[in-house]
GROMACS .gro file of C-alpha atoms in nm:
model
  262
    1MET     CA    1   3.799  -9.142   1.195
    2LYS     CA    2   3.560  -9.142   0.938
    3ARG     CA    3   3.300  -8.864   1.035
    4ILE     CA    4   3.074  -8.839   0.750
    5LYS     CA    5   2.771  -8.987   0.866
    6VAL     CA    6   2.773  -8.792   1.205
    7LEU     CA    7   2.823  -8.460   1.006
    8LEU     CA    8   2.546  -8.528   0.773
    9LEU     CA    9   2.272  -8.504   1.040
   10LEU     CA   10   2.354  -8.159   1.036
   11PHE     CA   11   2.295  -8.098   0.703
   12PHE     CA   12   1.980  -8.237   0.611
   13SER     CA   13   1.619  -8.247   0.802
   14LEU     CA   14   1.570  -8.639   0.763
   15ASN     CA   15   1.199  -8.635   0.861
   16ALA     CA   16   1.012  -8.992   0.898
   17PHE     CA   17   0.885  -9.081   0.563
   18SER     CA   18   0.755  -9.395   0.381
   19GLN     CA   19   1.009  -9.547   0.168
   20GLN     CA   20   0.702  -9.627  -0.075
   21GLU     CA   21   0.753  -9.411  -0.395
   22PRO     CA   22   0.527  -9.134  -0.395
   23ASN     CA   23   0.261  -9.142  -0.684
   24LEU     CA   24   0.332  -8.790  -0.813
   25ALA     CA   25   0.037  -8.802  -1.037
   26ARG     CA   26  -0.189  -8.716  -0.695
   27TYR     CA   27  -0.037  -8.371  -0.674
   28LYS     CA   28  -0.122  -8.076  -0.922
   29THR     CA   29   0.182  -7.822  -0.895
   30ARG     CA   30   0.550  -7.901  -0.964
   31ASP     CA   31   0.647  -7.726  -0.624
   32GLU     CA   32   0.414  -7.984  -0.467
   33LYS     CA   33   0.575  -8.273  -0.645
   34LEU     CA   34   0.930  -8.149  -0.570
   35LYS     CA   35   0.842  -8.125  -0.189
   36VAL     CA   36   0.711  -8.451  -0.178
   37TRP     CA   37   1.010  -8.621  -0.370
   38LEU     CA   38   1.233  -8.463  -0.167
   39ARG     CA   39   1.089  -8.588   0.147
   40TYR     CA   40   1.115  -8.922  -0.014
   41THR     CA   41   1.473  -8.922  -0.146
   42ASN     CA   42   1.563  -8.747   0.241
   43ALA     CA   43   1.398  -9.079   0.364
   44LEU     CA   44   1.615  -9.303   0.164
   45LEU     CA   45   1.910  -9.145   0.276
   46GLU     CA   46   1.814  -9.174   0.624
   47LYS     CA   47   1.777  -9.536   0.582
   48GLU     CA   48   2.081  -9.577   0.381
   49ASP     CA   49   1.921  -9.723   0.071
   50TYR     CA   50   2.202  -9.581  -0.146
   51PRO     CA   51   2.132  -9.783  -0.470
   52GLN     CA   52   1.737  -9.653  -0.461
   53LEU     CA   53   1.861  -9.316  -0.370
   54ILE     CA   54   2.069  -9.281  -0.667
   55ILE     CA   55   1.750  -9.380  -0.894
   56ALA     CA   56   1.523  -9.153  -0.690
   57ALA     CA   57   1.744  -8.836  -0.726
   58ASN     CA   58   1.798  -8.880  -1.097
   59LYS     CA   59   1.425  -8.855  -1.141
   60GLY     CA   60   1.449  -8.581  -0.887
   61ILE     CA   61   1.701  -8.400  -1.096
   62GLU     CA   62   1.455  -8.447  -1.394
   63ILE     CA   63   1.125  -8.300  -1.201
   64ALA     CA   64   1.333  -8.000  -1.106
   65GLN     CA   65   1.449  -7.898  -1.439
   66ASN     CA   66   1.505  -7.495  -1.400
   67HIS     CA   67   1.469  -7.521  -1.064
   68ASN     CA   68   1.841  -7.473  -0.945
   69ALA     CA   69   1.800  -7.500  -0.562
   70TYR     CA   70   1.626  -7.844  -0.606
   71VAL     CA   71   1.848  -7.968  -0.885
   72SER     CA   72   2.155  -7.877  -0.659
   73ARG     CA   73   1.980  -8.058  -0.377
   74PHE     CA   74   1.919  -8.368  -0.583
   75TYR     CA   75   2.275  -8.387  -0.719
   76ILE     CA   76   2.389  -8.355  -0.360
   77GLN     CA   77   2.200  -8.678  -0.288
   78LYS     CA   78   2.307  -8.860  -0.598
   79GLY     CA   79   2.693  -8.778  -0.489
   80LEU     CA   80   2.597  -8.918  -0.116
   81GLY     CA   81   2.467  -9.235  -0.296
   82TYR     CA   82   2.776  -9.310  -0.471
   83GLU     CA   83   3.021  -9.211  -0.207
   84PHE     CA   84   2.846  -9.396   0.062
   85SER     CA   85   2.841  -9.706  -0.204
   86ASN     CA   86   3.163  -9.854  -0.165
   87ASN     CA   87   3.352  -9.509  -0.175
   88GLN     CA   88   3.280  -9.444  -0.552
   89TYR     CA   89   3.452  -9.134  -0.536
   90LYS     CA   90   3.492  -9.040  -0.884
   91LYS     CA   91   3.118  -9.086  -0.965
   92ALA     CA   92   3.034  -8.874  -0.642
   93LEU     CA   93   3.272  -8.612  -0.726
   94LYS     CA   94   3.098  -8.556  -1.063
   95ASN     CA   95   2.768  -8.522  -0.901
   96TYR     CA   96   2.897  -8.271  -0.632
   97GLU     CA   97   3.041  -8.076  -0.911
   98GLU     CA   98   2.725  -8.046  -1.051
   99ALA     CA   99   2.550  -7.952  -0.730
  100TRP     CA  100   2.803  -7.689  -0.656
  101LYS     CA  101   2.723  -7.522  -1.027
  102TYR     CA  102   2.340  -7.511  -0.964
  103ALA     CA  103   2.405  -7.402  -0.579
  104ARG     CA  104   2.581  -7.122  -0.705
  105LYS     CA  105   2.309  -7.037  -0.987
  106SER     CA  106   2.043  -7.048  -0.722
  107ASN     CA  107   2.246  -6.886  -0.440
  108HIS     CA  108   2.145  -7.144  -0.207
  109LEU     CA  109   2.359  -7.119   0.095
  110LYS     CA  110   2.272  -7.472   0.274
  111ASN     CA  111   2.333  -7.655  -0.061
  112LEU     CA  112   2.650  -7.448  -0.132
  113THR     CA  113   2.779  -7.533   0.213
  114THR     CA  114   2.708  -7.892   0.179
  115THR     CA  115   2.847  -7.924  -0.132
  116LEU     CA  116   3.182  -7.748  -0.055
  117MET     CA  117   3.235  -7.977   0.240
  118ARG     CA  118   3.178  -8.290   0.052
  119LEU     CA  119   3.397  -8.153  -0.226
  120ASN     CA  120   3.676  -8.070   0.019
  121TYR     CA  121   3.663  -8.447   0.131
  122VAL     CA  122   3.641  -8.612  -0.208
  123TYR     CA  123   3.943  -8.424  -0.365
  124TYR     CA  124   4.137  -8.548  -0.105
  125SER     CA  125   4.015  -8.889  -0.130
  126VAL     CA  126   4.098  -8.885  -0.509
  127GLN     CA  127   4.412  -8.685  -0.444
  128ASP     CA  128   4.340  -8.393  -0.655
  129THR     CA  129   4.563  -8.145  -0.475
  130ALA     CA  130   4.516  -7.861  -0.723
  131LYS     CA  131   4.142  -7.879  -0.723
  132GLY     CA  132   4.180  -7.916  -0.354
  133LYS     CA  133   4.382  -7.594  -0.331
  134PHE     CA  134   4.155  -7.392  -0.530
  135LEU     CA  135   3.850  -7.500  -0.326
  136ALA     CA  136   4.010  -7.412   0.017
  137GLN     CA  137   4.059  -7.047  -0.123
  138HIS     CA  138   3.709  -7.029  -0.247
  139ILE     CA  139   3.576  -7.135   0.100
  140LYS     CA  140   3.787  -6.866   0.270
  141GLN     CA  141   3.602  -6.608   0.036
  142ILE     CA  142   3.270  -6.737   0.138
  143LEU     CA  143   3.380  -6.727   0.506
  144ASP     CA  144   3.495  -6.377   0.460
  145THR     CA  145   3.134  -6.269   0.339
  146THR     CA  146   2.887  -6.493   0.515
  147LYS     CA  147   2.729  -6.392   0.837
  148ASN     CA  148   2.551  -6.747   0.866
  149ASN     CA  149   2.683  -6.941   1.185
  150TYR     CA  150   2.597  -7.249   1.036
  151THR     CA  151   2.808  -7.204   0.722
  152LYS     CA  152   3.085  -7.081   0.939
  153ALA     CA  153   3.062  -7.395   1.154
  154VAL     CA  154   3.082  -7.640   0.845
  155LEU     CA  155   3.335  -7.451   0.646
  156ASN     CA  156   3.585  -7.362   0.931
  157GLY     CA  157   3.570  -7.713   0.973
  158SER     CA  158   3.635  -7.807   0.615
  159LEU     CA  159   3.944  -7.585   0.606
  160ALA     CA  160   4.062  -7.746   0.921
  161GLU     CA  161   4.016  -8.095   0.746
  162TYR     CA  162   4.204  -7.956   0.441
  163TYR     CA  163   4.514  -7.851   0.631
  164GLN     CA  164   4.524  -8.163   0.865
  165ASN     CA  165   4.515  -8.357   0.519
  166ASN     CA  166   4.827  -8.165   0.466
  167ALA     CA  167   4.988  -8.220   0.810
  168GLU     CA  168   4.988  -7.838   0.887
  169TYR     CA  169   4.855  -7.915   1.228
  170GLU     CA  170   4.892  -7.564   1.371
  171THR     CA  171   4.674  -7.411   1.107
  172PHE     CA  172   4.421  -7.712   1.119
  173ILE     CA  173   4.389  -7.631   1.509
  174GLN     CA  174   4.311  -7.262   1.438
  175TYR     CA  175   4.023  -7.337   1.197
  176GLN     CA  176   3.904  -7.615   1.423
  177LEU     CA  177   3.873  -7.402   1.725
  178LYS     CA  178   3.695  -7.146   1.495
  179ALA     CA  179   3.457  -7.401   1.382
  180ILE     CA  180   3.389  -7.506   1.746
  181SER     CA  181   3.335  -7.173   1.826
  182TYR     CA  182   3.052  -7.140   1.559
  183LYS     CA  183   2.888  -7.487   1.648
  184LYS     CA  184   2.834  -7.365   2.000
  185LEU     CA  185   2.611  -7.101   1.862
  186LEU     CA  186   2.393  -7.365   1.678
  187LYS     CA  187   2.088  -7.513   1.798
  188LYS     CA  188   2.177  -7.768   2.091
  189THR     CA  189   2.126  -8.116   1.950
  190LYS     CA  190   2.258  -8.454   2.041
  191VAL     CA  191   2.432  -8.464   1.710
  192ASN     CA  192   2.588  -8.089   1.724
  193GLU     CA  193   2.721  -8.177   2.080
  194GLU     CA  194   2.876  -8.506   1.963
  195ASN     CA  195   3.028  -8.310   1.671
  196ILE     CA  196   3.176  -8.063   1.927
  197GLY     CA  197   3.350  -8.342   2.117
  198ILE     CA  198   3.504  -8.491   1.816
  199SER     CA  199   3.645  -8.178   1.688
  200TYR     CA  200   3.816  -8.132   2.057
  201LEU     CA  201   3.935  -8.497   1.983
  202GLN     CA  202   4.074  -8.423   1.671
  203ILE     CA  203   4.269  -8.106   1.827
  204GLY     CA  204   4.392  -8.341   2.072
  205SER     CA  205   4.501  -8.604   1.813
  206ALA     CA  206   4.704  -8.336   1.626
  207TYR     CA  207   4.886  -8.239   1.947
  208THR     CA  208   4.984  -8.618   1.962
  209LYS     CA  209   5.111  -8.588   1.633
  210MET     CA  210   5.325  -8.296   1.725
  211LYS     CA  211   5.428  -8.489   2.072
  212GLN     CA  212   5.290  -8.197   2.278
  213TYR     CA  213   5.108  -8.470   2.481
  214ASP     CA  214   5.015  -8.247   2.761
  215LYS     CA  215   4.811  -8.020   2.542
  216ALA     CA  216   4.656  -8.322   2.392
  217ILE     CA  217   4.532  -8.459   2.715
  218GLU     CA  218   4.374  -8.104   2.773
  219TYR     CA  219   4.174  -8.106   2.484
  220PHE     CA  220   4.081  -8.510   2.537
  221ASN     CA  221   3.947  -8.349   2.874
  222GLN     CA  222   3.729  -8.090   2.689
  223ALA     CA  223   3.610  -8.362   2.428
  224LYS     CA  224   3.462  -8.608   2.714
  225PRO     CA  225   3.147  -8.415   2.826
  226TYR     CA  226   3.041  -8.391   2.474
  227VAL     CA  227   3.068  -8.745   2.390
  228LYS     CA  228   2.993  -8.918   2.724
  229ASN     CA  229   2.664  -9.103   2.567
  230SER     CA  230   2.864  -9.215   2.255
  231PRO     CA  231   3.058  -9.543   2.320
  232TYR     CA  232   3.238  -9.542   2.010
  233VAL     CA  233   3.366  -9.213   2.041
  234SER     CA  234   3.476  -9.243   2.393
  235ALA     CA  235   3.663  -9.563   2.301
  236PHE     CA  236   3.890  -9.347   2.066
  237ILE     CA  237   3.936  -9.103   2.340
  238CYS     CA  238   4.033  -9.355   2.565
  239ASN     CA  239   4.276  -9.499   2.325
  240TYR     CA  240   4.438  -9.137   2.291
  241TYR     CA  241   4.463  -9.112   2.634
  242LEU     CA  242   4.647  -9.428   2.647
  243HIS     CA  243   4.878  -9.336   2.381
  244SER     CA  244   4.953  -8.994   2.536
  245TYR     CA  245   5.024  -9.115   2.886
  246VAL     CA  246   5.249  -9.409   2.745
  247ALA     CA  247   5.450  -9.125   2.593
  248LEU     CA  248   5.449  -8.939   2.935
  249LYS     CA  249   5.554  -9.234   3.117
  250GLU     CA  250   5.269  -9.187   3.372
  251LYS     CA  251   5.223  -9.551   3.506
  252ASP     CA  252   4.910  -9.500   3.681
  253SER     CA  253   4.729  -9.340   3.403
  254VAL     CA  254   4.843  -9.572   3.166
  255GLU     CA  255   4.682  -9.852   3.368
  256LYS     CA  256   4.376  -9.675   3.401
  257TYR     CA  257   4.338  -9.641   3.055
  258TYR     CA  258   4.455  -9.976   2.920
  259ASN     CA  259   4.197 -10.121   3.166
  260LEU     CA  260   3.920  -9.894   3.014
  261VAL     CA  261   4.040  -9.977   2.641
  262TYR     CA  262   4.060 -10.338   2.721
   0.00000   0.00000   0.00000
């Protein structure tokens, strides 16, 4: 299940803003111009206008020279533009690596968190196992030092994804449970609640891969209350329930979830 777009709603405050390109000449200071331009690029991201987002992020990088936190944010947005435009992972990767560089220079934790999460996904997508392994170790170092619950929620989830991709399911489950525990400490929003449900669903899925179907059903049950308003995720859960009950040869439950899936 590709969950990027769900997760990104946690990482940016996407305020409603006109897609009309703002006239920066109206603003006196560079800080004013940067704030206005960031709202504009955020709106493009929210509207999924990725070609225009790439162009606008480039301009943002030019405006933000020597303002490392803004430079990092605009490189993140440019990377997202490429990643979500037909999975142009190599172009996205170049921009995420630049974003990482400037996030470290500015010591901007939110940008750093977002960049590491995206890099973890893209390194796997381009099958760069060496960089992926190095990144996982770096993420562990950050988790050992940060006290920020948001960063802990996101980066424990990234480590979970790393181990899942390497079929190390027991380790995946350990990190995913940590991620869930920190997500529950964040502000309660519809998106965060759904992400908690998706995380439980992924744990259940891992147990099905290990053929521990009773444990899988236990975690599907935990996922249900968090995704009850999401038909898309609920459909996945029904499918996983069906798979598990078929393996357990529980005829009544198989019939129930077959009908729900249908």
